[in-house]
Coordinates of N, CA and C and ligand atoms in Angstrom, one line a residue:
M1 N -0.4 -1.1 -18.1 CA -1.2 -1.8 -17.1 C -1.3 -0.9 -15.9
K2 N -2.5 -0.5 -15.6 CA -2.7 0.4 -14.4 C -3.4 -0.4 -13.3
I3 N -2.7 -0.6 -12.2 CA -3.1 -1.5 -11.1 C -3.3 -0.8 -9.8
I4 N -4.3 -1.2 -9.1 CA -4.6 -0.7 -7.7 C -4.4 -1.9 -6.8
M5 N -3.7 -1.7 -5.7 CA -3.7 -2.8 -4.7 C -4.6 -2.4 -3.5
L6 N -5.5 -3.3 -3.2 CA -6.4 -3.1 -2.1 C -6.1 -4.2 -1.0
G7 N -6.5 -3.9 0.2 CA -6.2 -4.9 1.3 C -6.0 -4.1 2.6
A8 N -6.2 -4.9 3.7 CA -6.1 -4.3 5.0 C -4.6 -3.9 5.3
P9 N -4.4 -3.1 6.3 CA -3.0 -2.8 6.6 C -2.2 -4.1 6.9
G10 N -1.1 -4.2 6.3 CA -0.3 -5.4 6.6 C -0.7 -6.7 5.8
A11 N -1.7 -6.5 4.8 CA -2.1 -7.6 4.0 C -1.0 -8.1 3.1
G12 N 0.0 -7.2 2.8 CA 1.0 -7.5 1.9 C 1.0 -6.8 0.6
K13 N 0.2 -5.6 0.6 CA 0.1 -4.8 -0.6 C 1.5 -4.3 -1.1
G14 N 2.3 -3.8 -0.2 CA 3.6 -3.3 -0.5 C 4.5 -4.4 -1.0
T15 N 4.5 -5.5 -0.3 CA 5.4 -6.6 -0.7 C 5.0 -7.1 -2.2
Q16 N 3.7 -7.2 -2.5 CA 3.3 -7.6 -3.8 C 3.5 -6.5 -4.8
A17 N 3.3 -5.3 -4.5 CA 3.4 -4.2 -5.4 C 4.8 -4.1 -5.9
K18 N 5.8 -4.3 -5.0 CA 7.2 -4.2 -5.4 C 7.5 -5.3 -6.4
K19 N 7.0 -6.5 -6.2 CA 7.2 -7.6 -7.1 C 6.6 -7.4 -8.5
I20 N 5.4 -6.8 -8.4 CA 4.7 -6.5 -9.7 C 5.5 -5.4 -10.5
A21 N 5.9 -4.4 -9.8 CA 6.7 -3.3 -10.4 C 7.9 -3.8 -11.1
A22 N 8.6 -4.8 -10.4 CA 9.9 -5.3 -11.0 C 9.6 -6.2 -12.2
K23 N 8.5 -7.0 -12.1 CA 8.3 -8.0 -13.2 C 7.8 -7.3 -14.4
Y24 N 6.9 -6.3 -14.2 CA 6.2 -5.7 -15.4 C 6.9 -4.3 -15.8
D25 N 7.9 -4.0 -15.0 CA 8.7 -2.8 -15.3 C 7.8 -1.5 -15.3
I26 N 7.1 -1.4 -14.2 CA 6.3 -0.2 -14.1 C 6.6 0.4 -12.7
P27 N 6.3 1.7 -12.5 CA 6.6 2.3 -11.2 C 5.7 1.8 -10.1
H28 N 6.2 1.7 -8.9 CA 5.5 1.3 -7.7 C 5.2 2.7 -6.9
I29 N 4.0 3.1 -6.8 CA 3.7 4.3 -6.2 C 2.9 4.0 -4.9
S30 N 3.6 4.2 -3.7 CA 3.0 4.0 -2.4 C 2.8 5.3 -1.7
T31 N 1.6 5.6 -1.4 CA 1.3 6.9 -0.7 C 1.9 6.8 0.7
G32 N 1.9 5.7 1.4 CA 2.5 5.5 2.7 C 4.0 5.8 2.6
D33 N 4.7 5.3 1.6 CA 6.1 5.6 1.4 C 6.4 7.1 1.1
I34 N 5.5 7.7 0.3 CA 5.7 9.1 0.0 C 5.5 9.9 1.3
F35 N 4.5 9.6 2.1 CA 4.4 10.3 3.4 C 5.6 10.1 4.3
R36 N 6.0 8.8 4.4 CA 7.2 8.5 5.3 C 8.4 9.2 4.9
A37 N 8.6 9.3 3.5 CA 9.8 10.1 3.0 C 9.7 11.5 3.4
N38 N 8.5 12.1 3.3 CA 8.3 13.5 3.7 C 8.5 13.7 5.2
I39 N 8.1 12.7 6.0 CA 8.3 12.9 7.4 C 9.8 12.9 7.7
K40 N 10.5 12.0 7.1 CA 11.9 11.9 7.3 C 12.6 13.2 6.9
N41 N 12.1 13.8 5.8 CA 12.8 15.0 5.4 C 12.2 16.3 6.1
G42 N 11.3 16.1 7.0 CA 10.7 17.2 7.7 C 10.0 18.2 6.9
T43 N 9.3 17.8 5.8 CA 8.6 18.7 4.9 C 7.2 19.1 5.6
E44 N 6.6 20.1 5.1 CA 5.3 20.6 5.6 C 4.3 19.5 5.4
L45 N 4.3 18.8 4.3 CA 3.4 17.7 4.0 C 3.6 16.6 5.1
G46 N 4.9 16.3 5.3 CA 5.3 15.2 6.2 C 4.8 15.6 7.6
N47 N 5.0 16.8 8.1 CA 4.5 17.2 9.4 C 3.0 17.1 9.6
K48 N 2.3 17.5 8.5 CA 0.8 17.4 8.6 C 0.4 15.9 8.6
A49 N 1.0 15.1 7.7 CA 0.6 13.7 7.6 C 0.9 12.9 8.9
K50 N 2.0 13.2 9.6 CA 2.5 12.5 10.7 C 1.4 12.5 11.9
T51 N 0.8 13.6 12.1 CA -0.2 13.7 13.2 C -1.3 12.7 13.0
Y52 N -1.7 12.4 11.7 CA -2.8 11.4 11.4 C -2.2 10.0 11.5
M53 N -1.1 9.8 10.8 CA -0.5 8.5 10.7 C -0.2 7.9 12.1
D54 N 0.4 8.7 13.0 CA 0.7 8.2 14.3 C -0.5 7.7 15.1
Q55 N -1.6 8.3 14.8 CA -2.9 7.9 15.5 C -3.6 6.7 14.8
G56 N -3.0 6.3 13.6 CA -3.7 5.2 12.9 C -4.8 5.7 12.0
L57 N -4.9 7.0 11.9 CA -6.0 7.6 11.1 C -5.6 7.9 9.6
L58 N -6.5 8.0 8.7 CA -6.2 8.4 7.4 C -5.8 9.9 7.3
V59 N -4.9 10.2 6.4 CA -4.5 11.6 6.1 C -5.7 12.1 5.3
P60 N -6.1 13.4 5.5 CA -7.3 13.9 4.8 C -7.1 13.8 3.2
D61 N -8.2 13.5 2.6 CA -8.2 13.3 1.1 C -7.5 14.4 0.4
E62 N -7.7 15.7 0.8 CA -7.2 16.8 0.0 C -5.6 16.8 0.1
L63 N -5.0 16.1 1.0 CA -3.6 16.1 1.1 C -3.0 15.0 0.2
V64 N -3.8 14.1 -0.3 CA -3.3 12.9 -1.0 C -3.8 12.9 -2.5
V65 N -4.9 13.4 -2.8 CA -5.5 13.2 -4.1 C -4.6 13.9 -5.2
D66 N -4.3 15.2 -5.0 CA -3.6 15.9 -6.0 C -2.2 15.3 -6.2
L67 N -1.6 14.9 -5.1 CA -0.3 14.3 -5.1 C -0.3 13.1 -6.1
V68 N -1.3 12.2 -5.9 CA -1.3 11.0 -6.7 C -1.7 11.3 -8.2
V69 N -2.7 12.2 -8.4 CA -3.1 12.6 -9.7 C -1.9 13.2 -10.5
D70 N -1.1 14.0 -9.8 CA 0.1 14.5 -10.5 C 1.1 13.4 -10.8
R71 N 1.3 12.6 -9.9 CA 2.3 11.5 -10.0 C 2.0 10.6 -11.2
V72 N 0.8 10.2 -11.3 CA 0.5 9.2 -12.4 C 0.5 9.9 -13.8
Q73 N 0.7 11.2 -13.8 CA 0.8 11.8 -15.2 C 2.3 12.0 -15.6
Q74 N 3.2 11.6 -14.7 CA 4.6 11.8 -15.0 C 5.0 10.8 -16.1
D75 N 6.1 11.1 -16.8 CA 6.6 10.3 -18.0 C 6.7 8.8 -17.7
D76 N 7.3 8.5 -16.5 CA 7.6 7.1 -16.3 C 6.3 6.2 -16.1
C77 N 5.1 6.9 -16.0 CA 3.9 6.2 -15.8 C 3.1 5.9 -17.1
K78 N 3.8 6.2 -18.3 CA 3.1 6.0 -19.6 C 2.7 4.6 -19.8
N79 N 3.5 3.6 -19.4 CA 3.1 2.2 -19.7 C 2.4 1.6 -18.5
G80 N 2.0 2.4 -17.5 CA 1.3 1.9 -16.4 C 2.0 2.1 -15.1
Y81 N 1.4 1.6 -14.0 CA 1.9 1.8 -12.6 C 1.1 0.9 -11.7
V82 N 1.7 0.7 -10.5 CA 0.9 0.0 -9.5 C 0.8 0.9 -8.3
L83 N -0.4 1.2 -7.9 CA -0.8 2.1 -6.8 C -1.0 1.3 -5.6
D84 N -0.2 1.7 -4.5 CA -0.3 0.9 -3.3 C -0.6 1.8 -2.1
G85 N -1.8 1.7 -1.6 CA -2.3 2.5 -0.5 C -3.1 3.7 -0.9
F86 N -3.5 3.7 -2.2 CA -4.4 4.7 -2.8 C -5.1 4.0 -3.9
P87 N -6.4 4.3 -4.1 CA -7.3 5.0 -3.2 C -7.6 4.2 -1.9
R88 N -8.0 5.0 -0.9 CA -8.4 4.4 0.4 C -9.7 4.8 0.9
T89 N -10.4 5.7 0.2 CA -11.7 6.1 0.5 C -12.5 6.2 -0.8
I90 N -13.8 6.2 -0.8 CA -14.6 6.4 -2.0 C -14.3 7.7 -2.7
P91 N -14.3 8.8 -1.9 CA -13.9 10.1 -2.6 C -12.6 10.0 -3.3
Q92 N -11.6 9.3 -2.8 CA -10.3 9.2 -3.5 C -10.5 8.4 -4.8
A93 N -11.3 7.3 -4.7 CA -11.5 6.5 -5.9 C -12.2 7.3 -7.0
E94 N -13.2 8.1 -6.6 CA -13.9 8.9 -7.5 C -13.0 9.9 -8.2
A95 N -12.2 10.6 -7.3 CA -11.3 11.6 -7.8 C -10.3 11.0 -8.8
L96 N -9.8 9.8 -8.5 CA -8.9 9.2 -9.5 C -9.6 8.8 -10.8
D97 N -10.7 8.2 -10.7 CA -11.5 7.9 -11.9 C -11.7 9.1 -12.8
K98 N -12.1 10.2 -12.1 CA -12.5 11.4 -12.8 C -11.2 12.0 -13.5
A99 N -10.1 12.0 -12.8 CA -8.9 12.6 -13.4 C -8.4 11.7 -14.5
L100 N -8.5 10.4 -14.4 CA -8.1 9.5 -15.5 C -9.0 9.6 -16.7
A101 N -10.3 9.7 -16.4 CA -11.3 9.8 -17.5 C -11.0 11.1 -18.3
A102 N -10.6 12.2 -17.7 CA -10.3 13.4 -18.4 C -9.1 13.2 -19.3
L103 N -8.2 12.2 -19.0 CA -7.0 11.9 -19.8 C -7.4 10.8 -20.8
G104 N -8.6 10.4 -20.8 CA -9.0 9.2 -21.7 C -8.5 7.9 -21.2
D105 N -8.3 7.8 -19.9 CA -7.6 6.6 -19.3 C -8.5 6.0 -18.3
K106 N -8.1 4.8 -17.8 CA -8.8 4.1 -16.7 C -7.9 3.1 -16.0
V107 N -8.4 2.7 -14.8 CA -7.7 1.6 -14.0 C -8.0 0.3 -14.7
D108 N -7.0 -0.6 -14.8 CA -7.3 -1.9 -15.4 C -7.7 -3.0 -14.4
Y109 N -7.0 -3.0 -13.3 CA -7.2 -4.0 -12.3 C -7.2 -3.5 -10.9
A110 N -8.1 -3.9 -10.0 CA -8.0 -3.6 -8.6 C -7.8 -5.0 -7.9
I111 N -6.6 -5.2 -7.4 CA -6.3 -6.5 -6.8 C -6.4 -6.4 -5.3
D112 N -7.4 -7.2 -4.7 CA -7.6 -7.2 -3.3 C -6.8 -8.4 -2.7
V113 N -5.8 -8.1 -1.8 CA -5.0 -9.1 -1.1 C -5.8 -9.3 0.2
N114 N -6.4 -10.5 0.2 CA -7.4 -10.8 1.3 C -6.7 -11.5 2.5
V115 N -6.7 -10.9 3.6 CA -6.1 -11.5 4.9 C -7.1 -11.2 6.0
P116 N -7.5 -12.2 6.8 CA -8.4 -11.9 7.9 C -7.7 -11.1 9.0
D117 N -8.4 -10.4 9.8 CA -7.8 -9.5 10.9 C -6.9 -10.3 11.8
E118 N -7.3 -11.5 12.2 CA -6.5 -12.3 13.2 C -5.0 -12.4 12.7
N119 N -4.8 -12.6 11.4 CA -3.5 -12.8 10.9 C -2.7 -11.5 10.9
I120 N -3.5 -10.4 10.7 CA -2.8 -9.1 10.5 C -2.0 -8.7 11.8
V121 N -2.6 -8.7 12.9 CA -2.0 -8.2 14.1 C -0.7 -9.0 14.4
N122 N -0.7 -10.3 14.1 CA 0.5 -11.1 14.3 C 1.6 -10.7 13.3
R123 N 1.2 -10.4 12.1 CA 2.2 -10.0 11.1 C 2.9 -8.7 11.4
M124 N 2.1 -7.7 11.8 CA 2.6 -6.4 12.0 C 3.6 -6.3 13.0
G125 N 3.5 -7.1 14.1 CA 4.5 -7.1 15.2 C 5.8 -7.5 14.7
G126 N 5.8 -8.4 13.6 CA 7.1 -8.9 13.1 C 7.7 -8.1 12.0
R127 N 6.9 -7.1 11.5 CA 7.5 -6.3 10.3 C 8.6 -5.4 10.8
R128 N 9.6 -5.3 10.0 CA 10.7 -4.4 10.2 C 11.0 -3.6 9.0
A129 N 11.2 -2.3 9.1 CA 11.5 -1.4 8.0 C 12.9 -0.8 8.1
C130 N 13.6 -0.7 6.9 CA 14.9 -0.1 6.9 C 14.9 1.4 7.1
V131 N 15.7 1.9 8.0 CA 15.7 3.4 8.2 C 16.4 4.1 7.0
G132 N 17.2 3.3 6.2 CA 17.9 3.9 5.1 C 17.0 4.0 3.8
C133 N 16.6 2.8 3.3 CA 16.0 2.7 2.0 C 14.5 2.4 2.1
G134 N 14.0 2.1 3.3 CA 12.5 1.8 3.4 C 12.1 0.4 3.1
A135 N 13.1 -0.5 2.7 CA 12.8 -1.9 2.4 C 12.0 -2.5 3.6
T136 N 11.1 -3.4 3.3 CA 10.3 -4.0 4.3 C 10.7 -5.5 4.5
Y137 N 10.8 -6.0 5.7 CA 11.1 -7.4 6.0 C 10.1 -7.9 7.1
H138 N 10.2 -9.2 7.4 CA 9.5 -9.7 8.5 C 10.4 -10.7 9.2
L139 N 10.4 -10.6 10.6 CA 11.3 -11.4 11.4 C 11.2 -12.9 11.0
V140 N 9.9 -13.4 10.7 CA 9.7 -14.8 10.5 C 9.5 -15.1 9.0
Y141 N 8.7 -14.3 8.3 CA 8.2 -14.6 6.9 C 9.1 -14.0 5.8
A142 N 9.9 -13.0 6.2 CA 10.8 -12.4 5.1 C 12.0 -11.8 5.8
P143 N 12.8 -12.8 6.4 CA 14.0 -12.3 7.2 C 15.1 -11.8 6.4
T144 N 16.0 -10.9 7.0 CA 17.2 -10.5 6.3 C 18.3 -11.5 6.5
K145 N 19.3 -11.4 5.7 CA 20.4 -12.3 5.7 C 21.2 -12.2 7.1
T146 N 21.4 -10.9 7.5 CA 22.0 -10.7 8.8 C 20.9 -10.0 9.7
E147 N 20.7 -10.6 10.9 CA 19.6 -10.0 11.7 C 19.7 -8.6 12.0
G148 N 18.7 -7.8 11.7 CA 18.6 -6.4 12.1 C 19.3 -5.5 11.1
I149 N 19.8 -6.0 10.0 CA 20.6 -5.2 9.0 C 19.9 -5.4 7.6
C150 N 19.7 -4.2 6.9 CA 19.0 -4.3 5.6 C 19.9 -5.0 4.6
D151 N 19.3 -5.9 3.8 CA 20.0 -6.6 2.7 C 20.4 -5.7 1.6
V152 N 19.5 -4.6 1.4 CA 19.8 -3.7 0.3 C 20.9 -2.7 0.6
C153 N 20.8 -2.0 1.7 CA 21.7 -0.9 1.9 C 22.5 -1.0 3.2
G154 N 22.3 -2.1 4.0 CA 23.2 -2.3 5.2 C 22.8 -1.4 6.4
K155 N 21.7 -0.6 6.3 CA 21.4 0.2 7.4 C 20.5 -0.6 8.4
E156 N 20.2 0.0 9.5 CA 19.5 -0.7 10.6 C 18.0 -0.8 10.4
L157 N 17.3 -1.8 11.0 CA 15.9 -2.0 10.8 C 15.1 -1.6 12.1
I158 N 13.9 -1.0 11.9 CA 13.1 -0.6 13.0 C 11.7 -1.0 12.9
L159 N 10.9 -1.0 14.0 CA 9.5 -1.2 14.0 C 8.9 0.1 13.6
R160 N 8.0 0.1 12.6 CA 7.3 1.4 12.2 C 6.5 1.9 13.4
D161 N 6.5 3.3 13.5 CA 5.7 3.9 14.6 C 4.3 3.5 14.7
D162 N 3.7 3.3 13.5 CA 2.3 2.9 13.5 C 2.0 1.4 13.6
D163 N 3.1 0.6 13.8 CA 2.9 -0.9 13.9 C 2.8 -1.3 15.4
K164 N 2.7 -0.4 16.3 CA 2.4 -0.8 17.7 C 1.0 -1.4 17.8
P165 N 0.8 -2.5 18.6 CA -0.4 -3.2 18.6 C -1.7 -2.4 18.7
E166 N -1.7 -1.3 19.6 CA -2.9 -0.5 19.7 C -3.2 0.3 18.5
T167 N -2.2 0.7 17.8 CA -2.4 1.5 16.6 C -2.8 0.6 15.4
V168 N -2.3 -0.6 15.4 CA -2.7 -1.6 14.4 C -4.2 -1.8 14.4
Q169 N -4.7 -2.0 15.7 CA -6.1 -2.3 15.8 C -6.9 -1.1 15.3
K170 N -6.5 0.1 15.6 CA -7.1 1.4 15.1 C -7.1 1.4 13.6
R171 N -6.0 1.1 13.0 CA -5.9 1.1 11.5 C -6.8 0.1 10.9
L172 N -7.0 -1.1 11.6 CA -7.9 -2.1 11.1 C -9.3 -1.6 11.1
N173 N -9.7 -0.9 12.2 CA -11.1 -0.3 12.3 C -11.3 0.7 11.2
V174 N -10.3 1.6 11.0 CA -10.4 2.6 9.9 C -10.5 1.9 8.5
Y175 N -9.7 0.8 8.3 CA -9.8 0.1 7.1 C -11.2 -0.4 6.8
H176 N -11.8 -1.0 7.9 CA -13.2 -1.6 7.6 C -14.2 -0.5 7.4
E177 N -14.0 0.6 8.1 CA -15.0 1.7 7.9 C -14.8 2.4 6.6
Q178 N -13.6 2.8 6.2 CA -13.4 3.8 5.1 C -12.9 3.1 3.8
T179 N -12.1 2.0 3.9 CA -11.5 1.5 2.7 C -12.2 0.3 2.2
Q180 N -12.8 -0.6 3.1 CA -13.4 -1.8 2.6 C -14.6 -1.5 1.6
P181 N -15.3 -0.4 1.7 CA -16.3 -0.1 0.7 C -15.8 0.0 -0.8
L182 N -14.5 0.1 -0.9 CA -13.9 0.1 -2.3 C -14.0 -1.2 -2.9
I183 N -14.1 -2.3 -2.1 CA -14.3 -3.6 -2.7 C -15.6 -3.7 -3.6
D184 N -16.6 -3.1 -3.0 CA -17.9 -3.0 -3.8 C -17.8 -2.1 -5.0
Y185 N -17.1 -1.0 -4.8 CA -16.9 0.0 -5.8 C -16.2 -0.6 -7.0
Y186 N -15.2 -1.3 -6.8 CA -14.4 -1.9 -8.0 C -15.1 -3.2 -8.5
T187 N -15.9 -3.9 -7.6 CA -16.7 -5.0 -8.1 C -17.7 -4.5 -9.1
K188 N -18.4 -3.4 -8.8 CA -19.3 -2.8 -9.7 C -18.7 -2.3 -11.0
A189 N -17.4 -1.8 -10.9 CA -16.7 -1.4 -12.1 C -16.2 -2.6 -12.9
G190 N -16.4 -3.8 -12.3 CA -16.0 -5.0 -13.1 C -14.5 -5.3 -13.1
I191 N -13.7 -4.7 -12.3 CA -12.2 -4.9 -12.4 C -11.6 -5.5 -11.1
L192 N -12.5 -5.9 -10.1 CA -12.0 -6.4 -8.9 C -11.5 -7.9 -9.1
K193 N -10.3 -8.1 -8.6 CA -9.7 -9.5 -8.5 C -9.2 -9.7 -7.1
T194 N -9.6 -10.9 -6.5 CA -9.3 -11.2 -5.2 C -8.2 -12.3 -5.1
V195 N -7.2 -12.1 -4.4 CA -6.2 -13.2 -4.1 C -6.1 -13.5 -2.6
D196 N -5.8 -14.7 -2.3 CA -5.7 -15.2 -0.9 C -4.3 -14.7 -0.4
G197 N -4.3 -13.8 0.5 CA -3.0 -13.2 1.0 C -2.5 -13.9 2.2
T198 N -3.1 -15.0 2.6 CA -2.6 -15.8 3.8 C -1.5 -16.8 3.4
V199 N -1.3 -17.1 2.1 CA -0.4 -18.1 1.7 C 1.0 -17.4 1.6
D200 N 2.0 -18.2 1.3 CA 3.4 -17.8 1.2 C 3.5 -16.6 0.2
I201 N 4.4 -15.7 0.4 CA 4.6 -14.5 -0.4 C 4.7 -14.8 -1.9
N202 N 5.5 -15.9 -2.2 CA 5.7 -16.2 -3.6 C 4.4 -16.8 -4.3
D203 N 3.6 -17.5 -3.4 CA 2.3 -18.1 -3.9 C 1.3 -17.0 -4.2
V204 N 1.3 -16.0 -3.3 CA 0.4 -14.8 -3.5 C 0.8 -14.2 -4.9
F205 N 2.1 -14.0 -5.1 CA 2.5 -13.4 -6.3 C 2.2 -14.2 -7.6
A206 N 2.3 -15.6 -7.4 CA 1.9 -16.4 -8.6 C 0.4 -16.2 -8.9
A207 N -0.4 -16.1 -7.9 CA -1.8 -15.9 -8.2 C -2.1 -14.5 -8.9
I208 N -1.3 -13.5 -8.5 CA -1.4 -12.2 -9.2 C -0.9 -12.3 -10.6
V209 N 0.2 -13.0 -10.9 CA 0.7 -13.1 -12.2 C -0.3 -13.8 -13.1
E210 N -1.0 -14.8 -12.5 CA -2.1 -15.5 -13.3 C -3.2 -14.5 -13.8
I211 N -3.5 -13.6 -12.9 CA -4.5 -12.6 -13.3 C -3.9 -11.6 -14.3
L212 N -2.7 -11.1 -14.1 CA -2.2 -10.0 -15.0 C -1.6 -10.6 -16.3
G213 N -1.3 -11.9 -16.3 CA -0.7 -12.5 -17.5 C 0.8 -12.4 -17.4
A214 N 1.5 -13.5 -17.8 CA 2.9 -13.6 -17.7 C 3.6 -12.8 -18.8
Ligands
AP5_1 P1 0.6 2.5 4.3 O1 2.0 2.6 4.4 O2 -0.1 2.4 3.0 O3 0.1 1.4 5.3 P2 -1.0 0.3 5.2 O4 -2.0 0.3 4.2 O5 -1.5 0.2 6.6 O6 -0.2 -0.9 4.7 P3 1.1 -1.4 5.2 O7 2.3 -0.8 4.6 O8 1.0 -1.4 6.7 O9 1.0 -2.9 4.8 P4 1.1 -3.7 3.4 O10 -0.3 -4.2 3.1 O11 1.8 -2.9 2.4 O12 1.9 -4.9 3.9 P5 3.5 -5.3 3.7 O13 3.7 -5.7 2.3 O14 4.3 -4.3 4.3 O15 0.0 3.8 5.0 C1 0.4 4.2 6.3 C2 -0.4 5.4 6.7 O16 -0.3 6.5 5.8 C3 -2.0 5.2 6.8 O17 -2.3 4.6 8.0 C4 -2.5 6.6 6.6 O18 -2.4 7.3 7.8 C5 -1.5 7.2 5.6 N1 -2.0 7.0 4.2 C6 -1.3 6.3 3.2 N2 -2.0 6.4 2.1 C7 -3.1 7.1 2.3 C8 -4.3 7.5 1.6 N3 -4.4 7.2 0.3 N4 -5.2 8.3 2.2 C9 -5.1 8.7 3.4 N5 -4.1 8.3 4.2 C10 -3.1 7.5 3.7 O19 3.5 -6.6 4.6 C11 3.3 -6.6 6.0 C12 4.3 -7.5 6.7 O20 3.9 -8.9 6.4 C13 5.7 -7.4 6.3 O21 6.6 -7.6 7.3 C14 5.9 -8.5 5.2 O22 7.2 -9.0 5.1 C15 4.9 -9.6 5.7 N6 4.2 -10.3 4.7 C16 3.8 -9.8 3.5 N7 3.1 -10.8 2.7 C17 3.2 -11.9 3.5 C18 2.7 -13.3 3.4 N8 2.1 -13.7 2.2 N9 2.9 -14.1 4.4 C19 3.6 -13.8 5.5 N10 4.1 -12.5 5.7 C20 3.9 -11.6 4.7
ZN2 ZN1 17.8 -0.4 3.3

């Protein structure tokens, strides 16, 4: 099962992608996580990506397309994968389709987690990420057992650099301009499925399972 997660920044793509990966036993591939890991390790890719990410801009297509096309051809992707944060532009979607077609393959589902802009800004201010393992929480909607401490690895939680309110607004604008056209793209391809992302995390997941099959 090859799945793409679509949705505005903070819509809950990462939250749902992790649950999908666990239930269907397929890898969760997040381009945002890959970039953040590279930034943390001080790699050349990380340094390049950081200048764009901190401004709320997309990283150029050429820095992301090959990385994903290589990743989905690794052994653990044989039974499928869930892509989170890619594609984000029409050229990225076209490049993915072309690469998969060359392998006799295709995307099965594009799931749009639909959340209006008003809800997004409120959510992002409450998001906290673990400095150790990258796990994501929310002060109100997905709290940790001990305040400020990761449930998974015990390390400290921080506000992501790009979750400051002014950067969130910029990311939303970029989403509407560059990523929202993918809704049309996958509607035309006949694989778009929309779920309401404003309801409780477990209810969003139940709607996704209904689409993918138990
Ligand atoms: P990326 O990490 O992909 O950021 P994003 O798309 O902006 O998405 P987020 O991670 O912010 O949100 P999410 O939808 O995963 O929400 P989450 O589940 O965390 O990318 C970061 C940057 O990297 C980009 O800006 C760009 O610069 C670069 N980049 C990455 N991929 C790229 C690409 N392909 N091309 C070019 N550049 C690229 O949830 C958000 C919060 O809400 C959490 O706190 C969560 O606990 C909470 N929450 C989730 N669901 C619910 C719910 N149903 N109810 C209440 N709270 C909820
Ligand atoms: Zn952790």
